[in-house]
mmCIF file of C-alpha atoms in Angstrom:
data_model
loop_
_atom_site.group_PDB
_atom_site.id
_atom_site.type_symbol
_atom_site.label_atom_id
_atom_site.label_comp_id
_atom_site.label_asym_id
_atom_site.label_seq_id
_atom_site.Cartn_x
_atom_site.Cartn_y
_atom_site.Cartn_z
ATOM 1 C CA UNK A 28 -22.716 2.619 -21.104
ATOM 2 C CA UNK A 29 -19.459 0.995 -20.064
ATOM 3 C CA UNK A 30 -17.401 -0.895 -22.821
ATOM 4 C CA UNK A 31 -16.515 -4.416 -22.248
ATOM 5 C CA UNK A 32 -13.133 -4.849 -21.976
ATOM 6 C CA UNK A 33 -10.936 -7.880 -22.702
ATOM 7 C CA UNK A 34 -7.444 -9.030 -21.662
ATOM 8 C CA UNK A 35 -5.168 -10.634 -24.256
ATOM 9 C CA UNK A 36 -1.553 -11.944 -24.272
ATOM 10 C CA UNK A 37 1.332 -10.072 -22.576
ATOM 11 C CA UNK A 38 2.781 -7.211 -24.889
ATOM 12 C CA UNK A 39 6.401 -6.789 -24.833
ATOM 13 C CA UNK A 40 7.849 -3.618 -23.450
ATOM 14 C CA UNK A 41 4.035 -2.400 -22.461
ATOM 15 C CA UNK A 42 3.557 -0.706 -19.420
ATOM 16 C CA UNK A 43 -0.061 -0.920 -17.971
ATOM 17 C CA UNK A 44 -1.301 1.592 -15.818
ATOM 18 C CA UNK A 45 -4.093 0.800 -13.309
ATOM 19 C CA UNK A 46 -6.128 3.666 -12.097
ATOM 20 C CA UNK A 47 -9.069 3.090 -9.607
ATOM 21 C CA UNK A 48 -10.929 6.224 -8.984
ATOM 22 C CA UNK A 49 -14.017 6.811 -6.792
ATOM 23 C CA UNK A 50 -15.654 10.563 -6.868
ATOM 24 C CA UNK A 51 -12.325 12.402 -8.143
ATOM 25 C CA UNK A 52 -12.633 13.637 -11.472
ATOM 26 C CA UNK A 53 -10.394 16.598 -11.206
ATOM 27 C CA UNK A 54 -7.513 14.410 -9.657
ATOM 28 C CA UNK A 55 -8.433 11.800 -12.379
ATOM 29 C CA UNK A 56 -7.427 13.813 -15.163
ATOM 30 C CA UNK A 57 -4.475 15.138 -13.780
ATOM 31 C CA UNK A 58 -3.428 11.433 -12.872
ATOM 32 C CA UNK A 59 -4.106 10.709 -16.300
ATOM 33 C CA UNK A 60 -2.072 13.567 -17.972
ATOM 34 C CA UNK A 61 0.988 12.568 -15.789
ATOM 35 C CA UNK A 62 0.977 9.169 -17.671
ATOM 36 C CA UNK A 63 0.374 10.902 -21.181
ATOM 37 C CA UNK A 64 3.415 12.712 -20.437
ATOM 38 C CA UNK A 65 5.538 9.671 -20.262
ATOM 39 C CA UNK A 66 8.523 9.555 -22.259
ATOM 40 C CA UNK A 67 8.237 5.770 -22.839
ATOM 41 C CA UNK A 68 5.953 4.248 -25.032
ATOM 42 C CA UNK A 69 4.209 1.841 -25.482
ATOM 43 C CA UNK A 70 1.461 2.217 -22.693
ATOM 44 C CA UNK A 71 -2.018 1.632 -21.652
ATOM 45 C CA UNK A 72 -4.085 2.981 -19.066
ATOM 46 C CA UNK A 73 -6.985 1.374 -17.748
ATOM 47 C CA UNK A 74 -9.438 3.281 -15.517
ATOM 48 C CA UNK A 75 -11.781 1.188 -13.364
ATOM 49 C CA UNK A 76 -14.566 3.220 -11.744
ATOM 50 C CA UNK A 77 -15.219 1.961 -8.443
ATOM 51 C CA UNK A 78 -19.033 2.922 -8.279
ATOM 52 C CA UNK A 79 -18.640 6.691 -8.839
ATOM 53 C CA UNK A 80 -21.724 9.000 -7.817
ATOM 54 C CA UNK A 81 -20.651 11.842 -9.232
ATOM 55 C CA UNK A 82 -19.439 12.976 -12.711
ATOM 56 C CA UNK A 83 -16.462 10.727 -12.563
ATOM 57 C CA UNK A 84 -17.637 8.465 -15.030
ATOM 58 C CA UNK A 85 -18.271 10.925 -17.646
ATOM 59 C CA UNK A 86 -14.804 12.129 -17.134
ATOM 60 C CA UNK A 87 -13.438 8.638 -17.599
ATOM 61 C CA UNK A 88 -15.545 7.822 -20.765
ATOM 62 C CA UNK A 89 -14.176 11.525 -22.152
ATOM 63 C CA UNK A 90 -10.962 10.680 -21.621
ATOM 64 C CA UNK A 91 -11.423 7.294 -23.327
ATOM 65 C CA UNK A 92 -12.863 8.881 -26.632
ATOM 66 C CA UNK A 93 -10.196 11.245 -26.551
ATOM 67 C CA UNK A 94 -7.352 8.745 -26.345
ATOM 68 C CA UNK A 95 -8.824 5.767 -27.914
ATOM 69 C CA UNK A 96 -5.735 3.902 -28.296
ATOM 70 C CA UNK A 97 -4.295 4.558 -24.854
ATOM 71 C CA UNK A 98 -7.215 4.517 -22.582
ATOM 72 C CA UNK A 99 -9.861 2.002 -21.611
ATOM 73 C CA UNK A 100 -12.253 2.257 -18.608
ATOM 74 C CA UNK A 101 -14.330 -0.114 -16.669
ATOM 75 C CA UNK A 102 -17.218 0.588 -14.445
ATOM 76 C CA UNK A 103 -18.094 -1.823 -11.206
ATOM 77 C CA UNK A 104 -19.997 -1.555 -8.103
ATOM 78 C CA UNK A 105 -18.241 0.036 -4.923
ATOM 79 C CA UNK A 106 -15.786 -2.846 -3.668
ATOM 80 C CA UNK A 107 -12.947 -0.427 -2.663
ATOM 81 C CA UNK A 108 -9.473 -0.070 -4.535
ATOM 82 C CA UNK A 109 -8.256 -3.392 -4.205
ATOM 83 C CA UNK A 110 -11.149 -4.560 -5.955
ATOM 84 C CA UNK A 111 -10.921 -2.077 -8.404
ATOM 85 C CA UNK A 112 -7.269 -2.592 -8.829
ATOM 86 C CA UNK A 113 -7.655 -6.243 -9.213
ATOM 87 C CA UNK A 114 -10.475 -6.023 -12.136
ATOM 88 C CA UNK A 115 -7.502 -3.434 -13.967
ATOM 89 C CA UNK A 116 -4.937 -6.313 -13.595
ATOM 90 C CA UNK A 117 -6.992 -9.035 -15.163
ATOM 91 C CA UNK A 118 -7.484 -6.563 -18.199
ATOM 92 C CA UNK A 119 -3.715 -5.711 -18.208
ATOM 93 C CA UNK A 120 -1.827 -6.960 -21.213
ATOM 94 C CA UNK A 121 1.659 -5.044 -20.318
ATOM 95 C CA UNK A 122 4.946 -6.799 -19.815
ATOM 96 C CA UNK A 123 5.248 -4.125 -16.703
ATOM 97 C CA UNK A 124 2.444 -3.309 -13.984
ATOM 98 C CA UNK A 125 2.030 0.004 -12.724
ATOM 99 C CA UNK A 126 -0.661 1.008 -10.034
ATOM 100 C CA UNK A 127 -1.724 4.644 -10.006
ATOM 101 C CA UNK A 128 -4.089 6.144 -7.393
ATOM 102 C CA UNK A 129 -6.392 8.611 -8.882
ATOM 103 C CA UNK A 130 -4.978 11.405 -6.646
ATOM 104 C CA UNK A 131 -1.325 10.860 -7.263
ATOM 105 C CA UNK A 132 0.910 11.625 -10.163
ATOM 106 C CA UNK A 133 3.855 10.328 -11.908
ATOM 107 C CA UNK A 134 6.833 11.925 -13.343
ATOM 108 C CA UNK A 135 7.681 11.917 -17.098
ATOM 109 C CA UNK A 136 10.872 9.595 -16.423
ATOM 110 C CA UNK A 137 9.179 6.981 -14.531
ATOM 111 C CA UNK A 138 8.454 4.442 -17.124
ATOM 112 C CA UNK A 139 11.672 5.188 -18.783
ATOM 113 C CA UNK A 140 14.258 5.010 -15.701
ATOM 114 C CA UNK A 141 12.771 2.142 -14.210
ATOM 115 C CA UNK A 142 12.423 -0.220 -17.080
ATOM 116 C CA UNK A 143 16.230 0.697 -17.945
ATOM 117 C CA UNK A 144 16.845 -0.494 -14.281
ATOM 118 C CA UNK A 145 15.033 -3.462 -14.508
ATOM 119 C CA UNK A 146 17.056 -4.101 -18.123
ATOM 120 C CA UNK A 147 20.357 -3.828 -16.237
ATOM 121 C CA UNK A 148 18.995 -5.783 -13.586
ATOM 122 C CA UNK A 149 17.417 -9.056 -14.899
ATOM 123 C CA UNK A 150 17.772 -10.348 -11.404
ATOM 124 C CA UNK A 151 15.274 -7.982 -10.095
ATOM 125 C CA UNK A 152 11.518 -8.085 -10.149
ATOM 126 C CA UNK A 153 10.497 -4.711 -9.145
ATOM 127 C CA UNK A 154 11.966 -1.181 -9.734
ATOM 128 C CA UNK A 155 11.449 1.914 -7.615
ATOM 129 C CA UNK A 156 12.535 5.331 -7.294
ATOM 130 C CA UNK A 157 12.335 8.340 -5.277
ATOM 131 C CA UNK A 158 8.672 9.922 -4.391
ATOM 132 C CA UNK A 159 8.057 13.488 -3.160
ATOM 133 C CA UNK A 160 5.061 14.618 -0.967
ATOM 134 C CA UNK A 161 3.133 17.458 -2.531
ATOM 135 C CA UNK A 162 -0.141 19.485 -1.241
ATOM 136 C CA UNK A 163 -2.945 20.454 -3.666
ATOM 137 C CA UNK A 164 -1.370 22.975 -5.308
ATOM 138 C CA UNK A 165 1.748 21.049 -6.203
ATOM 139 C CA UNK A 166 4.049 22.321 -4.061
ATOM 140 C CA UNK A 167 6.719 19.951 -2.778
ATOM 141 C CA UNK A 168 6.183 19.149 1.328
ATOM 142 C CA UNK A 169 8.895 16.593 1.593
ATOM 143 C CA UNK A 170 11.328 14.932 -0.696
ATOM 144 C CA UNK A 171 12.223 12.125 -0.613
ATOM 145 C CA UNK A 172 9.015 10.824 1.027
ATOM 146 C CA UNK A 173 8.839 7.802 3.044
ATOM 147 C CA UNK A 174 11.783 5.484 2.910
ATOM 148 C CA UNK A 175 12.053 5.867 -1.046
ATOM 149 C CA UNK A 176 15.376 7.475 -0.985
ATOM 150 C CA UNK A 177 16.872 4.382 0.786
ATOM 151 C CA UNK A 178 18.600 1.640 -0.979
ATOM 152 C CA UNK A 179 16.638 -1.591 -0.019
ATOM 153 C CA UNK A 180 17.485 -4.870 -1.901
ATOM 154 C CA UNK A 181 14.192 -6.425 -0.523
ATOM 155 C CA UNK A 182 10.815 -5.566 0.769
ATOM 156 C CA UNK A 183 11.078 -7.303 4.022
ATOM 157 C CA UNK A 184 12.403 -6.774 6.954
ATOM 158 C CA UNK A 185 11.093 -3.045 6.412
ATOM 159 C CA UNK A 186 7.336 -3.895 5.736
ATOM 160 C CA UNK A 187 6.975 -5.112 9.377
ATOM 161 C CA UNK A 188 7.465 -1.497 10.249
ATOM 162 C CA UNK A 189 5.802 0.337 7.650
ATOM 163 C CA UNK A 190 4.533 0.307 4.190
ATOM 164 C CA UNK A 191 7.957 2.337 3.174
ATOM 165 C CA UNK A 192 6.664 3.426 -0.316
ATOM 166 C CA UNK A 193 3.497 4.387 -1.977
ATOM 167 C CA UNK A 194 1.153 2.379 -4.413
ATOM 168 C CA UNK A 195 2.628 4.485 -7.458
ATOM 169 C CA UNK A 196 6.440 4.374 -6.754
ATOM 170 C CA UNK A 197 6.987 0.758 -7.902
ATOM 171 C CA UNK A 198 7.021 -0.560 -11.276
ATOM 172 C CA UNK A 199 6.376 -4.434 -11.223
ATOM 173 C CA UNK A 200 7.355 -7.028 -13.806
ATOM 174 C CA UNK A 201 4.226 -8.313 -14.834
ATOM 175 C CA UNK A 202 5.591 -12.073 -14.122
ATOM 176 C CA UNK A 203 5.716 -11.080 -10.461
ATOM 177 C CA UNK A 204 2.176 -9.852 -10.277
ATOM 178 C CA UNK A 205 1.024 -12.986 -11.943
ATOM 179 C CA UNK A 206 2.550 -15.066 -9.338
ATOM 180 C CA UNK A 207 1.458 -13.586 -6.221
ATOM 181 C CA UNK A 208 -2.162 -13.618 -7.936
ATOM 182 C CA UNK A 209 -5.165 -11.264 -6.841
ATOM 183 C CA UNK A 210 -5.479 -8.361 -4.740
ATOM 184 C CA UNK A 211 -6.958 -9.456 -1.042
ATOM 185 C CA UNK A 212 -10.636 -8.223 0.229
ATOM 186 C CA UNK A 213 -9.402 -6.044 2.853
ATOM 187 C CA UNK A 214 -10.898 -2.632 2.889
ATOM 188 C CA UNK A 215 -7.935 -0.759 3.939
ATOM 189 C CA UNK A 216 -3.954 -1.417 3.693
ATOM 190 C CA UNK A 217 -4.639 -4.012 1.026
ATOM 191 C CA UNK A 218 -1.585 -2.578 -0.886
ATOM 192 C CA UNK A 219 0.798 -3.301 2.256
ATOM 193 C CA UNK A 220 -0.417 -7.028 2.332
ATOM 194 C CA UNK A 221 0.038 -6.776 -1.727
ATOM 195 C CA UNK A 222 3.672 -5.935 -1.260
ATOM 196 C CA UNK A 223 4.033 -8.447 1.342
ATOM 197 C CA UNK A 224 3.215 -11.319 -0.476
ATOM 198 C CA UNK A 225 5.615 -10.074 -3.119
ATOM 199 C CA UNK A 226 8.485 -9.602 0.020
ATOM 200 C CA UNK A 227 7.662 -13.149 0.785
ATOM 201 C CA UNK A 228 8.877 -14.280 -2.238
ATOM 202 C CA UNK A 229 12.341 -12.490 -1.536
ATOM 203 C CA UNK A 230 11.668 -10.552 -4.483
ATOM 204 C CA UNK A 231 14.995 -8.360 -5.431
ATOM 205 C CA UNK A 232 14.362 -4.555 -5.954
ATOM 206 C CA UNK A 233 16.492 -1.981 -7.906
ATOM 207 C CA UNK A 234 16.509 1.775 -7.146
ATOM 208 C CA UNK A 235 16.864 3.711 -10.232
ATOM 209 C CA UNK A 236 18.240 6.717 -8.113
ATOM 210 C CA UNK A 237 15.879 9.179 -9.780
ATOM 211 C CA UNK A 238 12.281 11.064 -8.667
ATOM 212 C CA UNK A 239 9.605 9.091 -10.414
ATOM 213 C CA UNK A 240 6.333 9.822 -8.781
ATOM 214 C CA UNK A 241 4.417 12.354 -6.440
ATOM 215 C CA UNK A 242 2.267 11.518 -3.400
ATOM 216 C CA UNK A 243 -0.694 14.238 -2.932
ATOM 217 C CA UNK A 244 -1.959 15.544 0.632
ATOM 218 C CA UNK A 245 -5.190 17.057 0.098
ATOM 219 C CA UNK A 246 -8.352 17.793 2.137
ATOM 220 C CA UNK A 247 -10.618 15.776 -0.097
ATOM 221 C CA UNK A 248 -12.246 12.430 0.419
ATOM 222 C CA UNK A 249 -9.581 9.862 1.058
ATOM 223 C CA UNK A 250 -9.690 6.173 2.231
ATOM 224 C CA UNK A 251 -7.667 6.939 5.496
ATOM 225 C CA UNK A 252 -8.762 10.728 6.272
ATOM 226 C CA UNK A 253 -9.933 11.281 9.578
ATOM 227 C CA UNK A 254 -9.659 7.592 10.370
ATOM 228 C CA UNK A 255 -10.234 6.220 14.223
ATOM 229 C CA UNK A 256 -7.923 3.532 13.873
ATOM 230 C CA UNK A 257 -7.608 2.618 17.666
ATOM 231 C CA UNK A 258 -11.108 2.489 18.354
ATOM 232 C CA UNK A 259 -13.330 1.555 15.545
ATOM 233 C CA UNK A 260 -14.268 -2.084 15.433
ATOM 234 C CA UNK A 261 -13.990 -2.521 11.673
ATOM 235 C CA UNK A 262 -11.004 -1.030 11.408
ATOM 236 C CA UNK A 263 -9.381 -2.913 13.917
ATOM 237 C CA UNK A 264 -10.378 -6.098 12.229
ATOM 238 C CA UNK A 265 -9.024 -4.765 9.292
ATOM 239 C CA UNK A 266 -5.617 -3.805 11.235
ATOM 240 C CA UNK A 267 -5.671 -7.520 12.852
ATOM 241 C CA UNK A 268 -5.803 -9.033 9.170
ATOM 242 C CA UNK A 269 -3.088 -7.077 7.781
ATOM 243 C CA UNK A 270 -1.084 -8.210 10.831
ATOM 244 C CA UNK A 271 -1.731 -11.821 10.132
ATOM 245 C CA UNK A 272 -0.817 -11.143 6.642
ATOM 246 C CA UNK A 273 2.740 -9.402 7.527
ATOM 247 C CA UNK A 274 3.878 -12.231 9.950
ATOM 248 C CA UNK A 275 2.899 -15.002 7.569
ATOM 249 C CA UNK A 276 4.690 -13.435 4.657
ATOM 250 C CA UNK A 277 7.679 -12.373 7.038
ATOM 251 C CA UNK A 278 8.041 -15.738 8.113
ATOM 252 C CA UNK A 279 7.939 -17.339 4.735
ATOM 253 C CA UNK A 280 10.770 -14.768 3.595
ATOM 254 C CA UNK A 281 12.796 -15.629 6.529
ATOM 255 C CA UNK A 282 12.842 -13.094 8.731
ATOM 256 C CA UNK A 283 14.231 -14.143 12.024
ATOM 257 C CA UNK A 284 12.677 -13.260 15.556
ATOM 258 C CA UNK A 285 15.543 -11.373 16.807
ATOM 259 C CA UNK A 286 15.502 -8.521 13.665
ATOM 260 C CA UNK A 287 14.734 -5.179 15.026
ATOM 261 C CA UNK A 288 12.017 -4.892 12.346
ATOM 262 C CA UNK A 289 10.392 -8.225 14.015
ATOM 263 C CA UNK A 290 10.664 -6.792 17.550
ATOM 264 C CA UNK A 291 8.896 -3.528 16.372
ATOM 265 C CA UNK A 292 6.092 -5.767 15.024
ATOM 266 C CA UNK A 293 5.456 -7.371 18.327
ATOM 267 C CA UNK A 294 5.148 -4.054 19.784
ATOM 268 C CA UNK A 295 2.532 -2.933 17.213
ATOM 269 C CA UNK A 296 0.850 -6.266 17.361
ATOM 270 C CA UNK A 297 0.607 -5.629 21.274
ATOM 271 C CA UNK A 298 -0.651 -2.003 21.056
ATOM 272 C CA UNK A 299 -3.320 -3.366 18.613
ATOM 273 C CA UNK A 300 -4.193 -6.114 21.241
ATOM 274 C CA UNK A 301 -4.844 -3.656 24.100
ATOM 275 C CA UNK A 302 -6.984 -1.328 21.820
ATOM 276 C CA UNK A 303 -9.112 -4.305 20.779
ATOM 277 C CA UNK A 304 -9.663 -4.971 24.111
ATOM 278 C CA UNK A 305 -10.329 -1.877 25.286
ATOM 279 C CA UNK A 306 -13.627 -1.687 22.857
ATOM 280 C CA UNK A 307 -14.753 -5.339 24.034
ATOM 281 C CA UNK A 308 -13.278 -7.267 21.128
ATOM 282 C CA UNK A 309 -11.970 -10.047 23.252
ATOM 283 C CA UNK A 310 -11.660 -12.574 20.434
ATOM 284 C CA UNK A 311 -9.554 -10.000 18.478
ATOM 285 C CA UNK A 312 -7.436 -8.779 21.418
ATOM 286 C CA UNK A 313 -6.564 -12.663 22.026
ATOM 287 C CA UNK A 314 -5.400 -13.372 18.596
ATOM 288 C CA UNK A 315 -3.432 -10.146 18.681
ATOM 289 C CA UNK A 316 -1.848 -10.969 21.913
ATOM 290 C CA UNK A 317 -1.127 -14.572 20.617
ATOM 291 C CA UNK A 318 0.308 -13.171 17.348
ATOM 292 C CA UNK A 319 2.737 -10.880 19.149
ATOM 293 C CA UNK A 320 4.039 -13.988 21.409
ATOM 294 C CA UNK A 321 4.373 -16.220 18.239
ATOM 295 C CA UNK A 322 6.061 -13.503 16.494
ATOM 296 C CA UNK A 323 8.691 -13.339 19.452
ATOM 297 C CA UNK A 324 9.874 -16.423 20.813
ATOM 298 C CA UNK A 325 11.288 -15.176 23.879
ATOM 299 C CA UNK A 326 8.142 -13.317 25.551
ATOM 300 C CA UNK A 327 8.457 -9.720 26.724
ATOM 301 C CA UNK A 328 7.868 -9.277 30.348
ATOM 302 C CA UNK A 329 4.940 -6.837 29.645
ATOM 303 C CA UNK A 330 3.268 -9.199 27.432
ATOM 304 C CA UNK A 331 3.369 -11.513 30.057
ATOM 305 C CA UNK A 332 2.481 -9.206 32.647
ATOM 306 C CA UNK A 333 -0.695 -8.148 30.237
ATOM 307 C CA UNK A 334 -1.537 -11.682 29.901
ATOM 308 C CA UNK A 335 -2.053 -12.127 33.555
ATOM 309 C CA UNK A 336 -3.805 -8.910 34.152
ATOM 310 C CA UNK A 337 -6.153 -10.184 31.686
ATOM 311 C CA UNK A 338 -6.756 -13.315 33.657
ATOM 312 C CA UNK A 339 -7.417 -11.488 36.568
ATOM 313 C CA UNK A 340 -9.238 -8.029 35.546
ATOM 314 C CA UNK A 341 -10.589 -9.184 32.427
ATOM 315 C CA UNK A 342 -9.674 -8.376 28.954
ATOM 316 C CA UNK A 343 -11.545 -4.847 28.532
ATOM 317 C CA UNK A 344 -10.335 -3.402 32.061
ATOM 318 C CA UNK A 345 -6.950 -4.979 31.625
ATOM 319 C CA UNK A 346 -6.458 -3.029 28.214
ATOM 320 C CA UNK A 347 -7.916 0.369 29.581
ATOM 321 C CA UNK A 348 -4.984 -0.062 32.373
ATOM 322 C CA UNK A 349 -2.238 -0.783 30.109
ATOM 323 C CA UNK A 350 -3.276 1.821 27.374
ATOM 324 C CA UNK A 351 -3.107 4.368 30.384
ATOM 325 C CA UNK A 352 -0.185 3.214 31.346
ATOM 326 C CA UNK A 353 1.705 3.465 28.183
ATOM 327 C CA UNK A 354 0.245 7.161 27.750
ATOM 328 C CA UNK A 355 2.467 7.806 30.495
ATOM 329 C CA UNK A 356 5.610 7.259 28.885
ATOM 330 C CA UNK A 357 7.636 9.929 27.610
ATOM 331 C CA UNK A 358 8.965 8.032 24.366
ATOM 332 C CA UNK A 359 8.240 5.051 22.643
ATOM 333 C CA UNK A 360 9.462 1.767 23.794
ATOM 334 C CA UNK A 361 13.055 0.548 22.823
ATOM 335 C CA UNK A 362 11.714 -1.725 20.197
ATOM 336 C CA UNK A 363 9.849 1.015 18.477
ATOM 337 C CA UNK A 364 11.148 1.949 15.076
ATOM 338 C CA UNK A 365 10.331 5.192 13.419
ATOM 339 C CA UNK A 366 7.935 4.995 10.794
ATOM 340 C CA UNK A 367 7.597 7.406 7.530
ATOM 341 C CA UNK A 368 5.008 9.727 9.217
ATOM 342 C CA UNK A 369 7.270 10.151 12.451
ATOM 343 C CA UNK A 370 10.791 10.128 10.782
#
């Protein structure tokens, strides 16, 4: 039977590690062990089982019995990783918050290095470090991974191009996560939206300049595995929700229309508009197009041309024609910036 967990007041210097898990018993053990290996204490591990249908709940219970002073666990019906992280956040007691997906790993120095960085920089609300990409056997595929090797003071404007770190890369001050509030209900990219709200506050970042985590590339079950982001209506609607969130939070952060990242965002929204239109999602296509035009006060010529074609041919036909035309290009448009997977 799942224990009833309760939260209490914030505990000084405690790191609360929140691990959502769904049908990943083997990886869960490795993730938990990577937390137990941390040189920093005190810590608490909160495992939230998101309706697993295999032996994962039994593994979580065994871990809590083996380490009763360090590990707690909670079960809930399947609602997605955002909801699972929110369950953990509500139960967390730490001064610092760490989110860790069940197939990834932390390096032993992570908390020590990042807490020291935050102590040295009290003006910063989030610390990050270098992440490396590994395979199922633990072999390093890329280091540093994504943009974690760069020195960036703020999440924006980079978030308009990419979620440039992984969920496990940052360590958050509890005060920041309390300020932005609950995780949203997006089924995918809810971590991107979460960081966008932190970016909207213009929260300062500090890089501890050491490797702190490992992101695992594997063939097992993943939220984004074999995802069809450009023709699946549910995923396209989810992407539209993310685009709206990014635009809203970037505006609050004061990102100007002439920034290269904003211009990239316009191209991205235009792409989603065309793909929504090509599968008959006319309302969503119009919303994406409006977002692209709003995000860039000087409307690009091809956006105007596309809008005209929609009026003449209808959205579905105009979208298919525009997608075909873009496929003939030998390279991305001038406003398109390289993302993590292509850099």
